[in-house]
XYZ file of N, CA, C and O in Angstrom:
572
model
N 84.359 12.667 -22.043
C 83.851 11.330 -22.058
C 82.671 11.244 -21.302
O 81.509 10.388 -22.024
N 82.373 11.428 -19.956
C 81.574 11.428 -19.272
C 80.288 12.029 -19.820
O 79.047 11.618 -19.737
N 80.232 13.388 -20.389
C 79.447 13.827 -21.107
C 78.797 13.055 -22.299
O 77.563 13.033 -22.412
N 79.474 12.536 -23.134
C 79.199 11.565 -24.272
C 78.265 10.407 -23.511
O 77.222 9.857 -24.146
N 78.835 9.580 -22.528
C 77.837 8.471 -21.933
C 76.800 9.026 -21.186
O 75.572 8.294 -21.421
N 76.783 10.377 -20.911
C 75.250 10.937 -20.287
C 74.472 11.238 -21.228
O 73.217 10.757 -21.173
N 74.900 11.954 -22.255
C 74.260 12.252 -23.625
C 73.566 10.625 -24.236
O 72.304 10.689 -24.719
N 74.342 9.719 -24.235
C 73.695 8.421 -24.756
C 73.008 7.714 -24.035
O 72.037 7.269 -24.601
N 73.032 8.135 -22.845
C 72.074 7.437 -21.866
C 70.536 8.194 -22.024
O 69.806 7.443 -21.665
N 70.820 9.308 -22.101
C 69.570 10.249 -22.111
C 68.975 9.774 -23.384
O 67.819 9.822 -23.084
N 69.621 9.683 -24.517
C 69.281 9.187 -25.551
C 68.359 7.960 -25.729
O 67.421 7.611 -25.888
N 69.347 6.990 -24.902
C 68.354 5.572 -24.766
C 67.225 5.689 -23.828
O 66.106 5.169 -24.302
N 67.518 6.701 -22.785
C 66.140 6.658 -21.935
C 65.072 7.332 -23.010
O 63.726 6.683 -22.857
N 65.407 8.178 -23.613
C 64.393 9.047 -24.638
C 63.649 8.045 -25.513
O 62.491 8.002 -25.774
N 64.664 6.998 -25.975
C 63.991 6.025 -26.998
C 62.882 5.129 -26.483
O 62.093 4.584 -26.927
N 63.511 4.794 -25.273
C 62.595 3.686 -24.454
C 61.670 4.261 -24.251
O 60.310 3.728 -24.008
N 61.241 5.618 -23.826
C 60.117 6.434 -23.579
C 59.224 6.642 -24.501
O 58.003 6.964 -24.442
N 59.721 6.507 -25.707
C 58.905 7.294 -27.078
C 57.465 6.373 -26.947
O 56.459 7.229 -27.135
N 57.256 5.084 -26.850
C 55.975 4.736 -26.934
C 55.119 5.324 -26.091
O 53.622 5.366 -26.252
N 55.498 5.835 -24.678
C 54.882 6.296 -23.789
C 54.317 7.523 -24.271
O 53.311 8.209 -24.082
N 54.806 8.562 -25.010
C 54.315 9.656 -25.447
C 53.925 9.524 -26.697
O 53.232 10.407 -27.557
N 53.803 8.185 -27.418
C 53.449 8.421 -28.905
C 51.545 8.381 -28.654
O 50.987 8.271 -27.764
N 50.935 9.112 -29.523
C 49.634 9.283 -29.647
C 49.010 7.911 -30.143
O 49.218 7.050 -30.497
N 47.830 7.754 -29.003
C 46.967 6.633 -29.376
C 46.222 6.824 -30.571
O 45.722 8.064 -31.035
N 45.585 5.678 -31.109
C 45.137 5.640 -32.351
C 43.652 6.426 -32.094
O 43.371 5.853 -30.823
N 42.903 7.015 -32.974
C 41.526 7.518 -32.665
C 40.538 6.414 -32.486
O 40.847 5.378 -32.831
N 39.421 6.544 -31.594
C 38.521 5.667 -31.453
C 37.795 5.154 -32.559
O 37.777 6.077 -33.556
N 37.231 4.093 -32.842
C 36.655 3.406 -33.813
C 35.367 3.973 -33.912
O 34.346 3.434 -33.056
N 34.687 4.889 -34.743
C 33.326 5.285 -34.735
C 32.342 4.523 -35.405
O 31.255 4.762 -35.715
N 32.878 3.496 -36.399
C 32.232 2.875 -37.355
C 31.102 2.215 -36.719
O 31.442 1.362 -35.374
N 29.934 2.071 -37.088
C 28.840 1.567 -36.480
C 27.562 2.350 -36.824
O 27.209 3.496 -37.487
N 26.597 1.786 -35.976
C 25.144 2.563 -35.847
C 25.005 3.327 -34.684
O 25.357 2.680 -33.449
N 24.464 4.513 -34.480
C 24.305 5.428 -33.523
C 23.123 5.832 -33.539
O 22.385 5.943 -34.459
N 22.437 5.976 -32.411
C 20.907 6.610 -32.389
C 21.005 7.747 -31.327
O 21.844 8.035 -30.517
N 20.066 8.710 -31.670
C 20.340 10.077 -31.156
C 18.835 10.573 -31.132
O 17.923 10.606 -32.048
N 18.341 10.811 -29.868
C 16.894 11.498 -29.747
C 17.057 13.237 -29.136
O 17.827 13.250 -28.138
N 17.143 13.848 -30.215
C 17.176 15.404 -29.986
C 16.010 15.931 -29.159
O 14.931 15.588 -29.382
N 16.004 16.430 -27.830
C 15.210 17.010 -26.980
C 14.413 18.088 -27.778
O 13.291 18.478 -27.236
N 15.100 18.534 -28.626
C 14.405 19.756 -29.544
C 15.448 20.443 -30.059
O 16.518 20.460 -29.480
N 14.998 21.712 -30.532
C 16.062 22.478 -31.146
C 15.615 24.056 -30.790
O 14.442 24.365 -30.681
N 16.387 24.943 -30.756
C 16.120 26.527 -31.084
C 15.978 26.901 -32.452
O 17.354 26.425 -33.080
N 14.950 27.123 -32.957
C 15.041 27.418 -34.298
C 14.103 28.612 -34.543
O 13.630 29.064 -34.173
N 15.044 29.330 -36.060
C 14.361 30.404 -36.542
C 14.189 30.005 -38.057
O 15.368 29.778 -38.605
N 12.979 30.367 -38.515
C 12.829 30.112 -40.061
C 12.638 28.628 -40.142
O 12.748 27.484 -39.373
N 12.270 28.004 -41.463
C 11.742 26.824 -41.799
C 13.025 26.218 -42.502
O 14.098 26.626 -42.941
N 13.086 24.941 -41.963
C 14.064 23.925 -42.835
C 13.631 22.508 -42.704
O 12.049 22.458 -42.398
N 14.223 21.754 -43.327
C 13.593 20.307 -43.581
C 13.170 19.669 -42.591
O 12.286 18.690 -42.534
N 13.770 19.928 -41.225
C 13.208 19.050 -40.075
C 12.350 19.934 -39.318
O 11.599 19.236 -38.504
N 12.259 20.949 -39.607
C 11.093 21.926 -38.875
C 10.439 22.959 -39.880
O 10.745 24.119 -39.942
N 9.783 22.234 -40.862
C 9.012 23.102 -41.799
C 8.001 23.776 -41.298
O 7.495 23.828 -40.131
N 7.410 24.991 -41.864
C 6.394 26.023 -41.480
C 6.661 27.227 -40.473
O 5.913 28.045 -40.667
N 7.702 27.153 -39.991
C 8.159 27.994 -39.365
C 8.620 29.485 -39.989
O 9.076 29.246 -40.975
N 8.319 30.611 -39.689
C 8.747 31.850 -40.263
C 9.946 32.464 -39.591
O 10.142 32.033 -38.527
N 10.739 33.010 -40.306
C 12.195 33.660 -40.080
C 11.875 34.627 -38.658
O 12.895 34.599 -37.900
N 10.914 35.218 -38.682
C 10.590 36.080 -37.637
C 9.965 35.520 -36.428
O 9.807 36.222 -35.230
N 9.953 34.280 -36.112
C 9.333 33.511 -35.149
C 10.331 32.507 -34.489
O 10.335 31.223 -34.931
N 11.374 32.922 -33.675
C 12.152 32.093 -32.968
C 11.238 30.812 -31.989
O 10.370 31.608 -31.511
N 11.338 29.885 -32.319
C 10.920 29.114 -31.330
C 11.713 27.584 -30.936
O 12.722 27.569 -31.462
N 11.063 26.816 -29.981
C 11.604 25.441 -29.686
C 10.850 24.496 -30.488
O 9.678 24.327 -30.437
N 11.463 23.571 -30.718
C 10.828 22.127 -31.602
C 10.640 21.046 -30.644
O 11.190 20.934 -29.679
N 9.858 20.396 -31.086
C 9.571 18.810 -30.337
C 10.636 17.735 -30.914
O 11.747 18.319 -31.678
N 10.755 16.674 -29.767
C 11.955 16.068 -30.068
C 12.012 15.273 -31.430
O 11.073 14.920 -31.838
N 13.125 14.962 -32.060
C 13.375 14.132 -33.140
C 14.482 13.146 -33.019
O 15.258 13.232 -32.256
N 13.812 12.050 -33.260
C 14.892 10.783 -33.341
C 15.929 10.578 -34.799
O 15.437 10.667 -35.674
N 17.039 10.369 -34.306
C 18.044 10.188 -35.769
C 18.530 8.744 -35.530
O 18.925 8.386 -34.648
N 19.074 8.574 -36.817
C 20.089 7.085 -36.755
C 21.361 7.570 -37.637
O 20.996 8.601 -38.907
N 22.133 7.454 -37.126
C 23.477 7.637 -37.992
C 24.177 6.496 -37.885
O 24.491 5.649 -37.130
N 24.962 6.306 -39.340
C 25.474 5.157 -39.466
C 26.867 5.805 -39.974
O 26.946 6.159 -41.062
N 27.890 5.306 -39.450
C 29.217 5.872 -39.660
C 29.670 4.473 -40.360
O 30.116 3.412 -39.964
N 29.974 5.008 -41.805
C 30.190 3.481 -42.679
C 31.745 3.056 -42.847
O 32.191 2.102 -43.083
N 32.600 4.486 -42.856
C 33.761 4.266 -43.189
C 34.737 4.890 -42.356
O 34.371 6.036 -42.249
N 36.047 4.683 -41.785
C 36.713 5.504 -41.055
C 38.342 5.187 -41.430
O 38.390 3.929 -41.536
N 38.937 6.195 -41.618
C 40.232 5.909 -41.960
C 41.014 6.977 -41.383
O 41.015 8.089 -41.076
N 42.003 6.486 -40.138
C 42.586 7.248 -39.254
C 41.572 7.881 -38.322
O 40.678 7.582 -37.873
N 41.728 9.517 -38.580
C 40.666 10.229 -37.755
C 39.550 10.803 -38.482
O 38.852 11.273 -37.990
N 39.808 10.134 -39.837
C 38.478 10.753 -40.500
C 37.408 9.786 -40.822
O 37.816 8.408 -40.925
N 36.495 10.028 -41.116
C 35.151 9.380 -41.390
C 33.890 9.690 -42.326
O 33.646 11.147 -42.181
N 33.373 8.921 -42.789
C 32.035 9.283 -43.502
C 30.953 8.405 -43.355
O 31.055 7.389 -42.516
N 29.446 9.111 -43.425
C 28.449 7.973 -43.051
C 27.110 8.909 -43.529
O 27.246 9.752 -44.543
N 26.106 8.337 -42.782
C 24.667 9.014 -43.089
C 24.050 9.282 -42.112
O 24.181 8.447 -41.200
N 23.167 10.313 -42.070
C 22.275 10.651 -40.784
C 20.904 10.673 -41.162
O 20.693 10.894 -42.379
N 19.677 10.001 -40.853
C 18.543 10.114 -41.095
C 17.613 10.164 -40.220
O 17.778 9.688 -38.916
N 16.405 10.700 -40.242
C 15.273 10.805 -39.537
C 14.243 9.713 -39.733
O 13.136 9.902 -39.287
N 14.351 8.959 -40.678
C 13.644 8.020 -41.362
C 12.660 8.555 -42.610
O 12.152 8.023 -43.665
N 12.667 10.082 -42.710
C 12.119 10.655 -43.884
C 12.949 11.141 -44.786
O 12.929 11.127 -46.165
N 14.351 11.748 -44.449
C 15.367 11.956 -45.187
C 16.817 11.650 -44.818
O 16.530 11.614 -43.417
N 17.397 11.741 -45.706
C 18.919 11.498 -45.359
C 19.885 12.476 -45.730
O 19.917 12.956 -46.944
N 21.061 12.439 -44.953
C 22.081 13.515 -45.233
C 23.625 12.662 -45.034
O 23.828 11.742 -44.323
N 24.281 13.260 -46.157
C 25.613 12.737 -45.936
C 26.377 13.317 -45.120
O 26.344 14.285 -44.613
N 26.958 12.491 -44.134
C 27.923 13.198 -43.032
C 29.641 12.785 -43.198
O 29.665 11.816 -43.969
N 30.457 14.034 -43.101
C 31.837 13.545 -42.928
C 32.330 14.364 -41.817
O 31.613 15.269 -41.181
N 33.426 13.545 -41.348
C 33.869 14.053 -40.025
C 35.595 13.780 -39.911
O 35.942 12.930 -40.562
N 35.757 14.305 -38.637
C 37.124 13.950 -38.120
C 37.542 14.515 -36.824
O 36.617 14.825 -36.052
N 38.045 13.547 -36.131
C 38.486 13.245 -34.889
C 39.815 14.245 -34.761
O 40.714 14.155 -35.249
N 39.806 14.938 -33.540
C 40.780 15.740 -33.287
C 42.176 15.238 -32.810
O 42.091 13.718 -32.562
N 43.538 15.725 -33.146
C 44.513 15.069 -32.770
C 44.633 14.382 -30.966
O 45.088 13.440 -30.656
N 43.742 14.936 -30.156
C 43.673 14.513 -29.107
C 42.695 13.502 -28.803
O 42.874 13.069 -27.389
N 41.936 13.224 -29.735
C 41.277 11.982 -29.459
C 39.867 12.283 -28.518
O 39.391 11.289 -28.114
N 39.932 13.721 -28.224
C 38.685 13.901 -27.228
C 37.553 14.519 -27.878
O 36.492 14.299 -27.351
N 37.770 15.162 -29.309
C 36.706 16.149 -29.598
C 36.711 15.910 -31.185
O 37.770 15.389 -31.680
N 35.781 16.449 -31.847
C 35.743 16.314 -33.139
C 34.655 17.197 -33.946
O 34.073 17.882 -33.320
N 34.672 17.167 -35.324
C 33.760 18.018 -35.902
C 33.129 16.893 -36.970
O 33.837 16.456 -37.791
N 31.928 17.428 -37.206
C 31.295 16.557 -38.660
C 30.606 17.579 -39.287
O 30.090 18.663 -38.876
N 30.107 17.478 -40.709
C 29.312 18.363 -41.497
C 28.351 17.178 -42.278
O 28.464 16.190 -42.617
N 26.933 17.954 -42.303
C 25.946 17.327 -42.978
C 25.762 18.210 -44.022
O 26.429 19.015 -44.380
N 24.450 17.832 -44.855
C 24.579 18.689 -46.173
C 24.070 20.316 -45.724
O 24.277 20.948 -46.756
N 23.933 20.653 -44.609
C 23.623 22.224 -44.301
C 24.249 22.462 -42.906
O 23.922 23.830 -42.868
N 24.767 21.716 -42.180
C 25.358 22.241 -40.883
C 26.317 21.514 -40.599
O 26.746 20.524 -41.170
N 26.608 21.968 -39.280
C 27.888 21.546 -38.709
C 27.627 20.860 -37.130
O 26.661 21.388 -36.258
N 28.464 19.778 -36.625
C 28.417 19.340 -35.446
C 29.688 19.425 -34.763
O 30.474 19.041 -35.540
N 29.761 19.811 -33.666
C 30.938 19.521 -32.965
C 30.695 18.789 -31.878
O 29.491 18.459 -31.194
N 31.644 17.735 -31.375
C 31.325 16.806 -30.510
C 32.773 16.248 -29.708
O 33.643 16.769 -29.803
N 32.289 15.841 -28.458
C 33.036 15.420 -27.228
C 32.884 13.891 -27.121
O 31.709 13.407 -27.409
N 34.011 13.180 -27.349
C 33.925 11.621 -27.290
C 33.718 11.315 -25.515
O 34.708 11.744 -24.777
N 32.694 11.150 -25.166
C 32.288 10.953 -23.658
C 33.247 9.491 -23.151
O 33.630 9.256 -22.215
N 32.772 8.240 -24.048
C 33.231 6.984 -23.556
C 33.231 6.473 -25.262
O 32.519 6.917 -26.056
N 33.386 5.202 -25.432
C 33.514 4.238 -26.725
C 32.153 4.091 -27.109
O 31.806 4.123 -28.310
N 31.011 4.488 -26.384
C 29.656 4.264 -26.583
C 29.024 5.622 -26.728
O 27.564 5.465 -27.026
N 29.481 6.678 -26.398
C 28.691 7.943 -26.254
C 29.503 9.173 -26.777
O 30.389 9.289 -26.285
N 28.775 9.736 -27.702
C 29.298 11.159 -28.074
C 28.398 12.305 -27.908
O 27.017 12.210 -27.955
N 28.721 13.593 -27.278
C 28.149 14.388 -26.840
C 28.046 15.248 -27.816
O 29.239 15.894 -28.052
N 26.992 15.740 -28.367
C 27.265 16.346 -29.964
C 26.099 17.571 -29.686
O 24.947 17.788 -29.263
N 26.795 18.906 -30.591
C 26.171 20.083 -30.584
C 25.949 20.357 -32.106
O 27.081 20.345 -32.883
N 24.750 20.582 -32.911
C 24.491 20.635 -34.011
C 24.068 22.404 -34.350
O 23.507 23.143 -33.314
N 24.795 22.968 -35.430
C 24.172 24.236 -35.674
C 24.552 24.534 -37.331
O 25.158 23.718 -37.762
N 23.422 25.230 -37.676
C 23.370 25.866 -38.932
C 22.949 27.365 -39.083
O 21.855 27.518 -38.208
N 23.508 27.957 -39.720
C 22.696 29.529 -40.163
C 22.804 29.639 -41.771
O 23.919 29.440 -42.349
N 21.640 29.873 -42.427
C 21.626 30.106 -43.733
C 20.989 31.530 -43.659
O 20.359 32.110 -42.706
N 20.464 31.849 -44.813
C 19.867 33.151 -45.073
C 18.243 32.963 -44.648
O 17.667 34.131 -44.242
N 17.718 31.738 -44.242
C 16.249 31.659 -44.318
C 16.041 30.772 -43.080
O 15.064 30.675 -42.664
N 17.366 30.173 -42.340
C 17.163 29.256 -41.223
C 18.253 29.372 -40.318
O 19.254 29.423 -40.796
N 17.890 29.050 -38.814
C 19.175 28.830 -37.806
C 18.430 28.058 -37.146
O 17.341 27.855 -36.804
N 19.609 26.859 -36.591
C 19.219 26.076 -35.957
C 20.051 25.440 -34.926
O 21.565 25.703 -35.123
N 19.793 25.535 -33.677
C 20.888 25.082 -32.858
C 20.319 23.869 -31.918
O 19.366 23.955 -31.540
N 21.263 22.676 -31.463
C 20.860 21.660 -30.682
C 22.083 21.006 -30.149
O 22.807 20.981 -30.785
N 21.663 20.378 -28.756
C 22.848 19.602 -28.048
C 22.201 18.509 -27.849
O 20.944 18.399 -27.008
N 22.726 17.234 -27.971
C 21.984 16.171 -27.443
C 23.226 14.869 -27.521
O 24.204 14.865 -28.286
N 23.313 13.627 -26.924
C 23.840 12.550 -26.729
C 23.736 11.671 -28.230
O 22.411 11.655 -28.425
N 24.662 11.022 -28.762
C 24.571 9.795 -29.586
C 24.959 8.868 -29.075
O 26.212 8.716 -28.299
N 24.137 7.729 -28.770
C 24.664 6.448 -28.152
C 24.773 5.434 -29.542
O 24.158 5.043 -30.067
N 25.937 4.448 -29.140
C 26.130 3.445 -30.249
C 25.378 2.297 -29.757
O 25.462 1.870 -28.802
N 24.855 1.664 -30.817
C 24.388 0.428 -30.813
C 25.226 -0.495 -30.780
O 26.299 -0.548 -31.213
N 24.758 -1.694 -29.736
C 25.717 -2.648 -29.550
C 25.203 -3.912 -30.211
O 24.323 -4.079 -30.527
């Protein structure tokens, strides 16, 4: 009988403690974000860095981007990224720990860390037969 009471007490404690162990909802990323890439390491030509040849790795000049996350369902989201001249579709997801995530645009991927509700630390990369690009820079949410 003592074992049953002890088991019931443990079960009751676990049920009361369950909310403490429950996963927090993912942060809301919907809104407009600004990013200024300090430049990228590039090999070959691509839409944001035309004119380079594949044999000439080099560093690019800064570029400014506007990112609009238009819809989010749980940890998944969609949106657009533009430099003012061209726009790309973004899709992304936040990891279950709500600390990191991944996004894809038309030709590359972004991995990000959520620094705080208004800042994402983002690294971009793509590799195609004619072009490679890598860059890391923060995105800041407009208030």
